[in-house]
Coordinates of C-alpha atoms and ligand atoms in Angstrom, one line a residue:
Chain A
M30 CA 272.9 251.3 121.8
V31 CA 276.0 249.3 122.2
T32 CA 277.2 246.8 124.8
Q33 CA 278.8 248.3 127.8
K34 CA 281.6 246.0 129.1
G35 CA 281.2 244.5 132.6
V36 CA 277.4 244.9 132.7
A37 CA 276.7 241.2 132.2
A38 CA 278.7 240.1 135.3
K39 CA 276.6 242.3 137.5
L40 CA 273.4 240.7 136.3
Y41 CA 274.2 237.1 136.9
R42 CA 273.3 235.1 140.0
S43 CA 276.4 233.1 140.7
K44 CA 276.5 232.4 144.5
D45 CA 275.0 230.4 147.2
G46 CA 272.8 232.1 149.8
L47 CA 271.1 234.6 147.5
G48 CA 267.7 233.3 148.7
V49 CA 264.6 233.4 146.5
W50 CA 265.1 235.5 143.4
E51 CA 263.9 239.0 144.1
H52 CA 262.1 239.3 140.8
R53 CA 260.6 235.8 140.9
G54 CA 257.3 235.8 138.9
K55 CA 257.7 239.4 137.8
V56 CA 259.5 238.6 134.5
A57 CA 257.9 236.4 131.8
A58 CA 258.9 234.6 128.7
V59 CA 256.2 234.9 126.1
S60 CA 257.3 233.6 122.7
Y61 CA 260.1 232.5 120.6
G62 CA 260.9 232.3 116.9
Y63 CA 263.2 230.1 114.9
S64 CA 264.8 230.1 111.5
P65 CA 265.3 227.2 109.2
C66 CA 267.9 224.8 110.7
D67 CA 270.5 224.0 108.1
R68 CA 273.5 221.7 108.5
R69 CA 275.9 224.3 107.2
W70 CA 275.7 227.7 105.6
D71 CA 275.4 227.3 101.8
E72 CA 276.9 230.8 101.2
N73 CA 273.6 232.2 100.1
L74 CA 273.2 235.5 101.9
E75 CA 269.5 234.8 102.4
H76 CA 270.5 231.8 104.5
S77 CA 273.2 233.6 106.5
L78 CA 273.2 233.6 110.3
G79 CA 272.3 237.3 110.3
A80 CA 269.3 236.7 107.9
Y81 CA 268.2 233.8 110.0
S82 CA 268.6 235.8 113.2
M83 CA 266.2 238.4 111.8
I84 CA 263.7 235.7 110.7
A85 CA 263.8 234.3 114.3
A86 CA 263.4 237.7 115.9
K87 CA 260.5 238.7 113.7
K88 CA 258.7 235.5 114.4
A89 CA 259.1 235.9 118.2
L90 CA 257.6 239.4 117.9
E91 CA 254.7 238.2 115.7
E92 CA 253.9 235.4 118.0
A93 CA 253.6 237.8 120.9
G94 CA 251.9 240.5 118.9
I95 CA 254.7 243.0 119.6
R96 CA 255.9 245.8 117.2
L97 CA 259.5 246.7 116.6
D98 CA 259.1 250.1 118.4
Q99 CA 258.0 248.3 121.6
V100 CA 261.3 246.5 121.9
D101 CA 263.7 248.2 124.3
G102 CA 266.2 245.4 125.0
V103 CA 268.3 243.1 122.9
V104 CA 270.7 240.5 124.2
S105 CA 272.7 238.1 122.1
A106 CA 275.1 235.2 122.8
P107 CA 276.7 236.2 119.5
G108 CA 279.3 233.4 119.1
P109 CA 281.4 232.5 117.2
I110 CA 281.3 228.8 117.9
G111 CA 283.0 227.3 114.8
E112 CA 285.5 228.8 112.4
P113 CA 285.5 232.4 111.2
W114 CA 284.5 233.2 107.6
A115 CA 287.9 235.0 107.1
P116 CA 290.2 234.9 105.3
R117 CA 287.6 234.6 102.6
P118 CA 286.4 238.0 101.3
Y119 CA 283.4 239.6 102.9
F120 CA 280.3 240.8 101.1
A121 CA 278.4 244.1 100.7
P122 CA 277.0 245.5 104.0
P123 CA 275.6 244.3 106.3
Y124 CA 277.8 241.2 105.6
D125 CA 281.1 243.1 105.5
S126 CA 282.5 241.5 108.6
E127 CA 282.2 238.3 110.7
D128 CA 279.1 240.0 112.4
G129 CA 276.2 238.6 110.4
I130 CA 278.1 235.6 109.1
S131 CA 279.8 233.5 111.8
L132 CA 278.3 235.5 114.7
V133 CA 275.5 237.9 115.3
T134 CA 275.7 240.6 118.0
A135 CA 272.8 242.5 119.6
E136 CA 274.2 245.6 117.8
W137 CA 273.9 243.9 114.4
L138 CA 270.3 242.9 115.0
I139 CA 269.3 246.3 116.3
K140 CA 270.8 248.0 113.2
N141 CA 269.5 245.6 110.6
M142 CA 266.0 245.3 112.1
G143 CA 265.7 249.0 112.6
L144 CA 265.0 248.8 116.3
K145 CA 265.0 252.4 117.4
N146 CA 264.0 252.3 121.1
V147 CA 266.6 250.0 122.5
R148 CA 267.8 251.0 126.0
F149 CA 269.6 247.9 126.9
A150 CA 271.9 245.9 124.6
N151 CA 274.4 243.2 125.5
S152 CA 276.7 240.8 123.5
E153 CA 279.2 240.0 126.2
A154 CA 278.3 236.3 126.7
S155 CA 279.9 235.1 123.4
R156 CA 278.9 231.5 123.9
G157 CA 276.6 232.0 126.9
H158 CA 273.4 230.6 125.6
G159 CA 272.0 229.9 129.1
Q160 CA 273.5 233.1 130.5
V161 CA 271.7 235.5 128.1
L162 CA 268.3 234.4 129.2
G163 CA 269.2 235.0 132.8
M164 CA 270.9 238.3 132.0
A165 CA 267.8 239.5 130.2
S166 CA 265.5 238.4 133.0
Q167 CA 267.6 240.3 135.6
A168 CA 267.8 243.4 133.3
I169 CA 264.0 243.4 133.0
G170 CA 263.6 242.8 136.8
E171 CA 265.8 245.8 137.5
G172 CA 264.1 248.0 135.0
L173 CA 266.9 248.3 132.5
C174 CA 264.4 247.3 129.8
H175 CA 260.9 245.9 129.7
T176 CA 260.6 244.0 126.4
C177 CA 263.7 242.2 125.4
L178 CA 264.7 240.0 122.5
V179 CA 267.2 237.3 123.4
L180 CA 269.1 235.9 120.5
F181 CA 270.8 232.5 120.1
P182 CA 272.6 232.5 116.7
F183 CA 274.5 229.4 116.0
G184 CA 276.7 229.3 112.9
N185 CA 278.3 226.4 111.0
L186 CA 280.3 227.0 107.9
A187 CA 281.5 224.4 105.3
G188 CA 284.2 222.0 106.3
R189 CA 285.3 220.2 109.5
Y190 CA 286.4 222.7 112.1
S191 CA 289.5 222.7 114.4
Q192 CA 291.6 220.8 111.8
A193 CA 293.9 223.7 111.0
G194 CA 295.8 226.3 113.0
S195 CA 297.4 225.0 116.2
N196 CA 296.1 221.5 115.6
A197 CA 298.1 221.2 112.4
R198 CA 301.4 222.5 113.8
E199 CA 304.5 220.6 115.1
T200 CA 304.6 222.7 118.3
A201 CA 302.2 223.5 121.1
T202 CA 302.0 226.9 122.7
G203 CA 300.1 228.6 125.5
N204 CA 297.7 226.4 127.4
G205 CA 298.1 223.8 124.6
Q206 CA 301.6 223.0 125.9
W207 CA 300.1 221.1 128.8
S208 CA 297.6 219.0 126.8
M209 CA 298.2 218.9 123.1
P210 CA 301.5 216.9 123.0
W211 CA 299.4 213.9 124.4
G212 CA 296.5 214.5 122.1
W213 CA 294.2 215.8 124.7
G214 CA 292.1 218.6 123.3
A215 CA 289.5 216.9 121.1
A216 CA 286.0 217.9 121.8
G217 CA 284.5 215.7 124.4
A218 CA 287.7 214.0 125.6
G219 CA 287.2 215.3 129.2
F220 CA 283.6 214.1 129.3
A221 CA 284.6 210.7 127.8
Y222 CA 287.2 210.4 130.5
G223 CA 284.8 211.5 133.2
F224 CA 282.1 209.1 131.9
N225 CA 284.6 206.1 132.3
Q226 CA 285.1 207.2 135.9
Y227 CA 281.4 207.5 136.5
C228 CA 280.8 204.0 135.1
R229 CA 283.4 202.5 137.3
K230 CA 282.1 204.3 140.3
Y231 CA 278.4 203.3 139.8
G232 CA 278.8 200.0 138.0
V233 CA 277.0 201.2 134.8
N234 CA 278.2 201.2 131.2
H235 CA 278.0 203.0 127.9
D236 CA 275.4 200.7 126.3
M237 CA 272.9 201.9 128.9
M238 CA 273.0 205.3 127.2
A239 CA 271.3 203.9 124.1
P240 CA 267.6 204.3 125.1
F241 CA 268.3 207.8 126.3
V242 CA 269.9 209.0 123.0
V243 CA 267.2 207.1 120.9
N244 CA 264.5 208.9 122.9
L245 CA 266.2 212.3 122.4
R246 CA 266.1 211.8 118.7
R247 CA 262.5 210.7 118.9
N248 CA 261.5 213.8 120.8
G249 CA 263.6 215.9 118.4
R250 CA 261.7 214.7 115.4
M251 CA 258.5 216.0 117.0
N252 CA 260.1 219.5 117.6
P253 CA 259.6 221.6 114.4
M254 CA 262.5 224.0 115.2
G255 CA 265.1 221.2 115.1
Y256 CA 267.3 219.8 112.5
Y257 CA 265.9 216.2 112.5
A258 CA 262.3 217.5 112.1
Q259 CA 263.3 219.7 109.2
H260 CA 265.6 217.1 107.6
P261 CA 264.0 213.7 108.5
E262 CA 266.3 210.7 108.4
E263 CA 265.5 207.1 109.4
P264 CA 264.8 207.1 113.1
L265 CA 267.9 206.3 115.2
T266 CA 267.7 202.8 116.7
V267 CA 269.5 201.2 119.7
E268 CA 271.4 199.1 117.2
D269 CA 272.5 202.3 115.3
Y270 CA 273.7 203.8 118.5
L271 CA 275.6 200.7 119.6
A272 CA 277.3 200.4 116.2
S273 CA 278.2 204.1 116.0
R274 CA 281.9 204.9 115.6
W275 CA 284.0 206.1 118.5
V276 CA 285.2 209.7 118.6
V277 CA 286.9 209.4 121.9
K278 CA 285.8 206.2 123.5
P279 CA 283.5 205.9 125.4
L280 CA 282.0 208.9 123.5
C281 CA 280.6 207.8 120.2
L282 CA 279.4 210.0 117.2
H283 CA 275.7 209.9 118.4
D284 CA 276.7 211.2 121.8
A285 CA 277.7 214.5 120.2
D286 CA 275.2 217.1 119.0
R287 CA 275.1 218.0 115.3
P288 CA 276.5 221.4 114.5
V289 CA 273.9 223.5 112.5
N290 CA 273.5 226.9 111.0
A291 CA 270.4 228.4 112.6
A292 CA 269.0 231.1 114.9
V293 CA 266.4 231.1 117.7
C294 CA 265.1 234.2 119.4
F295 CA 263.1 234.6 122.6
L296 CA 260.9 237.4 123.8
L297 CA 261.0 238.2 127.5
T298 CA 259.1 241.0 129.2
T299 CA 257.6 242.1 132.5
A300 CA 254.8 240.0 134.0
D301 CA 252.5 243.0 133.7
R302 CA 253.1 243.6 130.0
A303 CA 253.0 239.9 129.2
K304 CA 249.3 239.8 130.2
D305 CA 248.3 241.8 127.2
M306 CA 250.3 239.8 124.7
K307 CA 249.0 237.1 122.3
L308 CA 250.4 234.1 124.2
P309 CA 250.0 233.1 127.8
P310 CA 253.1 234.2 129.8
V311 CA 255.5 231.8 131.3
Y312 CA 257.0 233.3 134.5
V313 CA 260.7 233.3 135.3
L314 CA 261.1 231.9 138.8
N315 CA 264.9 232.0 138.9
H316 CA 268.1 232.1 136.9
N317 CA 271.7 231.1 137.8
N318 CA 275.1 231.2 136.0
N319 CA 277.7 229.1 137.7
N320 CA 281.3 228.6 136.7
F321 CA 283.7 226.2 138.4
E322 CA 287.4 225.4 138.1
A323 CA 288.8 221.9 138.3
R324 CA 291.8 221.3 140.6
G325 CA 293.7 219.5 137.9
L326 CA 294.1 219.6 134.1
T327 CA 290.6 218.2 133.5
H328 CA 287.4 217.8 135.3
T329 CA 287.0 214.5 137.1
A330 CA 283.7 212.7 137.4
E331 CA 283.8 213.4 141.1
E332 CA 284.2 217.1 140.5
M333 CA 281.5 217.2 137.9
G334 CA 279.2 215.5 140.4
Q335 CA 280.0 218.2 142.9
F336 CA 279.4 220.9 140.4
G337 CA 276.0 219.4 139.6
D338 CA 275.1 219.5 143.3
I339 CA 275.9 223.2 143.5
H340 CA 273.8 224.0 140.3
A341 CA 270.9 222.1 141.8
R342 CA 271.2 223.7 145.3
R343 CA 271.3 227.3 143.8
M344 CA 268.4 226.7 141.4
Y345 CA 266.2 225.2 144.1
E346 CA 267.1 228.0 146.5
G347 CA 266.4 230.8 144.0
S348 CA 263.2 229.3 142.6
G349 CA 261.8 228.1 145.9
L350 CA 261.0 224.8 144.1
T351 CA 261.8 221.4 145.6
P352 CA 262.8 218.4 143.4
S353 CA 259.3 216.9 143.5
E354 CA 257.8 220.2 142.3
V355 CA 259.7 220.2 139.0
D356 CA 257.5 219.0 136.1
I357 CA 259.6 219.6 133.0
F358 CA 263.4 219.0 133.2
N359 CA 265.6 219.9 130.3
P360 CA 269.3 219.9 131.3
Y361 CA 272.0 220.2 128.7
D362 CA 272.9 217.2 126.6
G363 CA 275.4 218.7 124.0
F364 CA 277.5 215.7 124.9
T365 CA 275.1 213.2 126.3
L366 CA 277.9 211.9 128.5
F367 CA 277.5 214.6 131.1
T368 CA 273.7 214.8 131.4
Q369 CA 273.7 212.2 134.2
Y370 CA 275.5 214.6 136.5
Y371 CA 272.5 217.0 136.3
L372 CA 269.9 214.3 136.7
D373 CA 271.7 212.8 139.7
A374 CA 272.1 216.2 141.3
F375 CA 268.6 217.7 140.7
G376 CA 267.0 214.4 141.8
W377 CA 264.3 214.8 139.3
H378 CA 261.6 212.0 139.6
G379 CA 263.5 210.6 142.6
V380 CA 266.8 209.9 140.8
K381 CA 269.6 209.5 143.3
K382 CA 273.4 209.6 142.9
G383 CA 274.5 207.1 140.3
E384 CA 271.0 206.2 139.2
A385 CA 270.7 208.3 136.0
L386 CA 271.6 205.5 133.6
H387 CA 269.2 203.1 135.3
F388 CA 266.5 205.8 135.0
Y389 CA 267.2 205.9 131.2
Q390 CA 266.1 202.3 131.0
G391 CA 262.6 203.2 132.2
D392 CA 259.7 204.9 130.3
I393 CA 261.2 208.4 129.5
R394 CA 258.9 209.0 126.4
V395 CA 256.9 212.2 126.4
E396 CA 253.8 210.1 126.6
G397 CA 255.1 208.3 129.7
P398 CA 255.4 209.0 133.4
H399 CA 259.0 210.3 133.2
P400 CA 259.3 212.6 130.1
F401 CA 262.9 213.5 130.5
L402 CA 264.3 216.2 128.1
S403 CA 260.9 216.5 126.4
S404 CA 262.6 219.1 124.1
G405 CA 264.7 216.5 122.4
G406 CA 267.7 218.5 123.7
N407 CA 270.6 219.5 121.6
N408 CA 271.1 215.9 120.6
G409 CA 267.6 215.6 119.1
T410 CA 267.3 219.0 117.6
G411 CA 270.9 220.2 116.6
R412 CA 273.3 222.4 118.3
T413 CA 271.3 225.6 118.8
R414 CA 271.2 225.1 122.6
A415 CA 267.7 226.6 122.4
A416 CA 265.3 223.6 122.4
I417 CA 265.8 223.0 126.1
F418 CA 264.4 226.4 126.8
T419 CA 261.7 226.7 124.1
D420 CA 260.3 223.4 125.3
C421 CA 259.9 224.7 128.8
I422 CA 257.9 227.6 127.4
E423 CA 255.7 225.5 125.1
Q424 CA 255.0 222.8 127.7
L425 CA 253.9 225.3 130.3
Q426 CA 251.8 227.1 127.6
G427 CA 250.3 223.7 126.7
R428 CA 251.3 224.0 123.1
A429 CA 254.1 221.5 122.6
G430 CA 252.0 219.5 120.2
P431 CA 252.9 215.9 119.9
R432 CA 255.6 216.5 122.5
Q433 CA 253.1 217.8 125.1
V434 CA 253.7 215.7 128.2
H435 CA 250.9 213.7 129.7
I436 CA 252.0 214.6 133.2
K437 CA 251.4 218.0 134.9
A438 CA 253.4 220.8 133.3
E439 CA 253.4 223.8 135.6
T440 CA 257.1 224.2 136.4
A441 CA 260.2 223.7 134.4
I442 CA 264.0 223.9 134.8
A443 CA 266.5 224.0 131.9
G444 CA 270.2 224.9 131.7
C445 CA 273.2 224.8 129.5
T446 CA 276.0 224.1 128.9
M447 CA 278.7 221.9 130.6
P448 CA 278.9 221.0 134.3
H449 CA 281.8 223.4 134.9
T450 CA 280.0 226.3 133.2
C451 CA 276.3 226.1 133.2
A452 CA 273.5 228.7 133.3
W453 CA 270.0 227.8 134.3
M454 CA 266.4 229.1 134.1
A455 CA 263.4 228.1 136.1
F456 CA 259.9 228.8 134.8
G457 CA 256.4 228.6 136.2
K458 CA 252.9 228.6 134.7
Y459 CA 251.9 230.7 137.6
P460 CA 253.9 233.6 139.1
D461 CA 253.9 232.4 142.7
Chain B
M6 CA 304.3 208.9 119.2
P7 CA 305.3 212.0 117.3
K8 CA 304.1 214.5 119.9
Q9 CA 303.8 218.2 119.3
S10 CA 306.7 220.0 120.9
P11 CA 305.8 222.4 123.8
V12 CA 307.2 225.9 123.3
P13 CA 308.3 227.1 126.7
D14 CA 307.2 230.5 127.9
K15 CA 308.5 232.6 130.8
L16 CA 306.3 230.8 133.4
S17 CA 306.9 227.2 132.0
K18 CA 310.6 227.4 131.1
P19 CA 311.8 226.0 134.4
F20 CA 309.5 223.0 134.0
W21 CA 310.5 222.2 130.5
D22 CA 314.3 222.8 131.2
A23 CA 314.0 220.3 134.0
C24 CA 312.4 217.8 131.6
N25 CA 315.4 218.1 129.3
E26 CA 317.6 217.2 132.3
G27 CA 315.4 214.2 133.1
K28 CA 313.8 215.8 136.2
L29 CA 310.1 216.4 137.0
V30 CA 309.5 219.6 138.9
M31 CA 306.3 221.1 140.2
L32 CA 305.6 224.7 141.1
T33 CA 304.8 224.5 144.8
C34 CA 303.4 227.0 147.3
T35 CA 305.5 226.5 150.4
A36 CA 302.9 228.3 152.6
C37 CA 300.0 226.1 151.4
N38 CA 302.0 223.0 150.5
L39 CA 300.0 222.9 147.3
M40 CA 301.4 222.0 143.9
Q41 CA 300.0 223.5 140.8
Y42 CA 300.1 222.1 137.3
P43 CA 300.0 223.8 134.9
P44 CA 302.0 226.4 136.7
E45 CA 300.3 229.7 137.4
A46 CA 301.9 233.1 138.4
T47 CA 300.3 233.0 141.9
C48 CA 299.1 230.3 144.3
R49 CA 295.5 229.4 143.6
K50 CA 294.8 229.1 147.3
C51 CA 296.7 232.0 149.0
N52 CA 297.4 234.1 145.9
S53 CA 301.0 234.5 146.9
A54 CA 303.7 234.7 144.1
E55 CA 306.7 234.9 146.6
K56 CA 305.9 231.5 148.2
L57 CA 306.0 229.6 144.9
V58 CA 309.1 227.5 144.3
W59 CA 310.0 224.7 141.9
K60 CA 310.3 221.4 143.7
E61 CA 311.6 218.2 142.2
V62 CA 309.2 215.3 142.7
S63 CA 309.8 211.5 142.6
G64 CA 308.2 210.8 139.2
W65 CA 305.8 208.2 140.6
G66 CA 302.1 208.3 140.2
K67 CA 298.9 206.3 139.7
I68 CA 296.6 206.1 136.7
H69 CA 293.6 208.3 137.6
G70 CA 291.4 207.7 134.6
Y71 CA 291.5 207.4 130.8
C72 CA 289.7 207.5 127.5
T73 CA 290.7 206.3 124.1
M74 CA 291.2 208.7 121.2
Y75 CA 289.8 207.7 117.8
D76 CA 289.3 211.1 116.1
C77 CA 292.0 213.5 117.2
R78 CA 292.1 217.0 115.9
I79 CA 295.9 217.1 116.2
R80 CA 297.4 216.2 112.9
L81 CA 300.7 214.7 114.1
L82 CA 298.8 212.1 116.1
Q83 CA 296.1 211.0 113.6
A84 CA 298.2 208.2 112.3
E85 CA 298.6 206.8 115.8
Q86 CA 294.9 206.3 116.4
P87 CA 293.4 204.8 118.5
F88 CA 295.6 205.7 121.4
N89 CA 295.3 206.0 125.2
L90 CA 294.6 209.3 126.7
A91 CA 295.2 208.8 130.4
S92 CA 295.6 211.1 133.4
I93 CA 298.2 210.5 136.1
A94 CA 297.7 211.5 139.7
L95 CA 301.1 212.5 141.2
E96 CA 302.3 210.6 144.2
E97 CA 303.2 213.8 146.1
D98 CA 299.9 215.5 145.4
P99 CA 297.2 213.3 143.8
G100 CA 295.2 216.5 143.0
V101 CA 297.8 217.2 140.3
L102 CA 296.9 215.4 137.1
M103 CA 299.2 215.0 134.1
Y104 CA 298.3 213.6 130.8
A105 CA 299.9 210.4 129.4
N106 CA 299.6 208.1 126.4
L107 CA 301.0 205.1 128.5
P108 CA 303.5 203.6 126.1
G109 CA 303.5 199.9 126.4
T110 CA 299.9 199.7 127.5
P111 CA 297.5 198.5 124.7
V112 CA 294.2 200.4 124.3
D113 CA 291.3 199.0 126.2
E114 CA 293.7 197.5 128.7
V115 CA 294.4 200.5 130.9
P116 CA 294.8 199.5 134.5
V117 CA 293.2 202.3 136.4
G118 CA 294.9 202.8 139.8
A119 CA 298.1 201.1 138.6
T120 CA 301.5 202.6 139.5
V121 CA 303.3 204.5 136.8
K122 CA 306.8 205.9 136.5
V123 CA 307.7 209.0 134.6
E124 CA 310.1 208.9 131.6
F125 CA 311.1 211.7 129.2
V126 CA 310.6 211.5 125.5
T127 CA 312.0 213.7 122.8
T128 CA 309.5 215.5 120.6
P129 CA 310.4 216.1 116.9
G130 CA 309.3 219.7 116.5
N131 CA 312.1 221.4 118.6
G132 CA 313.7 218.6 120.5
Q133 CA 312.0 219.5 123.7
K134 CA 311.6 216.5 126.1
V135 CA 308.2 215.9 127.6
P136 CA 307.0 213.6 130.5
E137 CA 305.4 210.3 129.6
W138 CA 304.3 207.6 131.9
R139 CA 304.8 203.8 131.9
V140 CA 303.0 201.2 133.9
T141 CA 305.4 199.6 136.3
E142 CA 305.3 197.4 139.4
P143 CA 304.4 199.1 142.7
R144 CA 307.0 201.4 144.1
W145 CA 307.8 199.3 147.2
K146 CA 308.6 196.3 145.0
A147 CA 310.9 198.4 142.8
A148 CA 312.6 199.9 145.9
K149 CA 313.1 196.4 147.3
K150 CA 314.8 195.3 144.1
A151 CA 317.0 198.4 143.9
A152 CA 318.2 198.0 147.5
R153 CA 319.1 194.2 147.1
P154 CA 320.1 193.8 150.8
A155 CA 322.8 191.2 151.2
A156 CA 321.7 188.0 153.1
R157 CA 322.5 188.4 156.8
K158 CA 325.4 186.2 158.0
R159 CA 324.6 184.0 160.9
Ligands
ZN8 ZN1 299.6 229.3 148.8

């Protein structure tokens, strides 16, 4: 079973006016598994991204009580995200290519786990960590498969990435000719730029981000899948945050998520089959995958605010939920400087345009009345892009442990990644 | 700043050639009256390729926004850190944004909304000139000075 090109695009929901999702409540997320979360690959094959992907997939199956032969779908957002392993020499199979080292495709997982009954496989969304959950949900809804593993492999090799290649040259080619001569092109520059505009527009400032980021790390330390739970450091303080070095001001080091080498795997199935599994099902209420183009070279704060509005409109339309009905809200925070667009647009807990940073000054702890990003997000758990989704499942199953929110947890919305390209999931404890 | 040199391709060559002559030109759809930068093979609004023409613009703009680079991936610029990373909205079409380092403007003192005028700087890699922008007085003041009308005789 190999990926057929062009299939993914037909499974996404990417438009206004689609109405309530036709498979709402008929697809369920049951379990997930995770590997150790390492800062970088130590070049031990037992710690490779491929090995970690298999650990995560096996755990997801065990948790749900599902055998290998019952799996008939595998979807991966294979990567790569960072640098390739090449030109370094490869290893003996199955580590004789990038697949298994800097990326992991559905095909690699199927072969190496010995999955014999897969009818649906897809690896088209190379960095589409939100997209693959929606793709699998739609595939299950349409009957392309009934029990699907959804893999989030996230590789990180030794060394700083993006320091060589085009960045080390004297010339700029392709798209780079329009940005690189001026030094635009660092990760996060566009969001730092947009954040400055946001602050000017709404009269807020970067210092107001401190309680938000400190709370993300606090939540992350309570999330066993994450880097900071597995590698405890001194808790981040407001003072640490305010003293953090600038990467591209106003984006400081602690505004960026930490790249890690880890894998997370979800198990999705039909609502009917989920009833017989070991964990209570969490029903999928909607999914969306939205991509927007900026008018100019970079996204302005105004545009990102508009993109946020469209994300919210489509997710509310497809899920049938209203803002006041969303209990758990885990929007993406890979750079913390764009999360405010999501909070402003979705209007969670009554937040209105321009109020997100004021909201951060309130009680956003998981124990409190406004447990925002109860997952710890990417910032609090490391760059797997998975915690925002696993937390929705756990909170609705009532097994989030010390992170279990004290407010009602019956519905959840999560999405990643950036405002101009973000895919979302809505979950419910009940199918209707 | 020792900027990387753009390497012109088929689509961008007229733009970079004009820069070398000290002119700023924009690919413009004459049907939609829309400028597009970076240039694309067809108009993003009407999809026409025939209606696209290169038009010279005045070289005036306004600072639309900025951030400050401290940890740049581009090696040539790492010795220049921290430096301004601004975007300029073009006078003729403020939807067009162009990047700028704002020579003469210290970091943390970027006057958003201020008037800027284009200039062209030579890059070391291949000698290609690229647009750069400098904060200046508003255009009407510059125009007033340039005209220098003689005092009317009574
Ligand atoms: Zn046109």
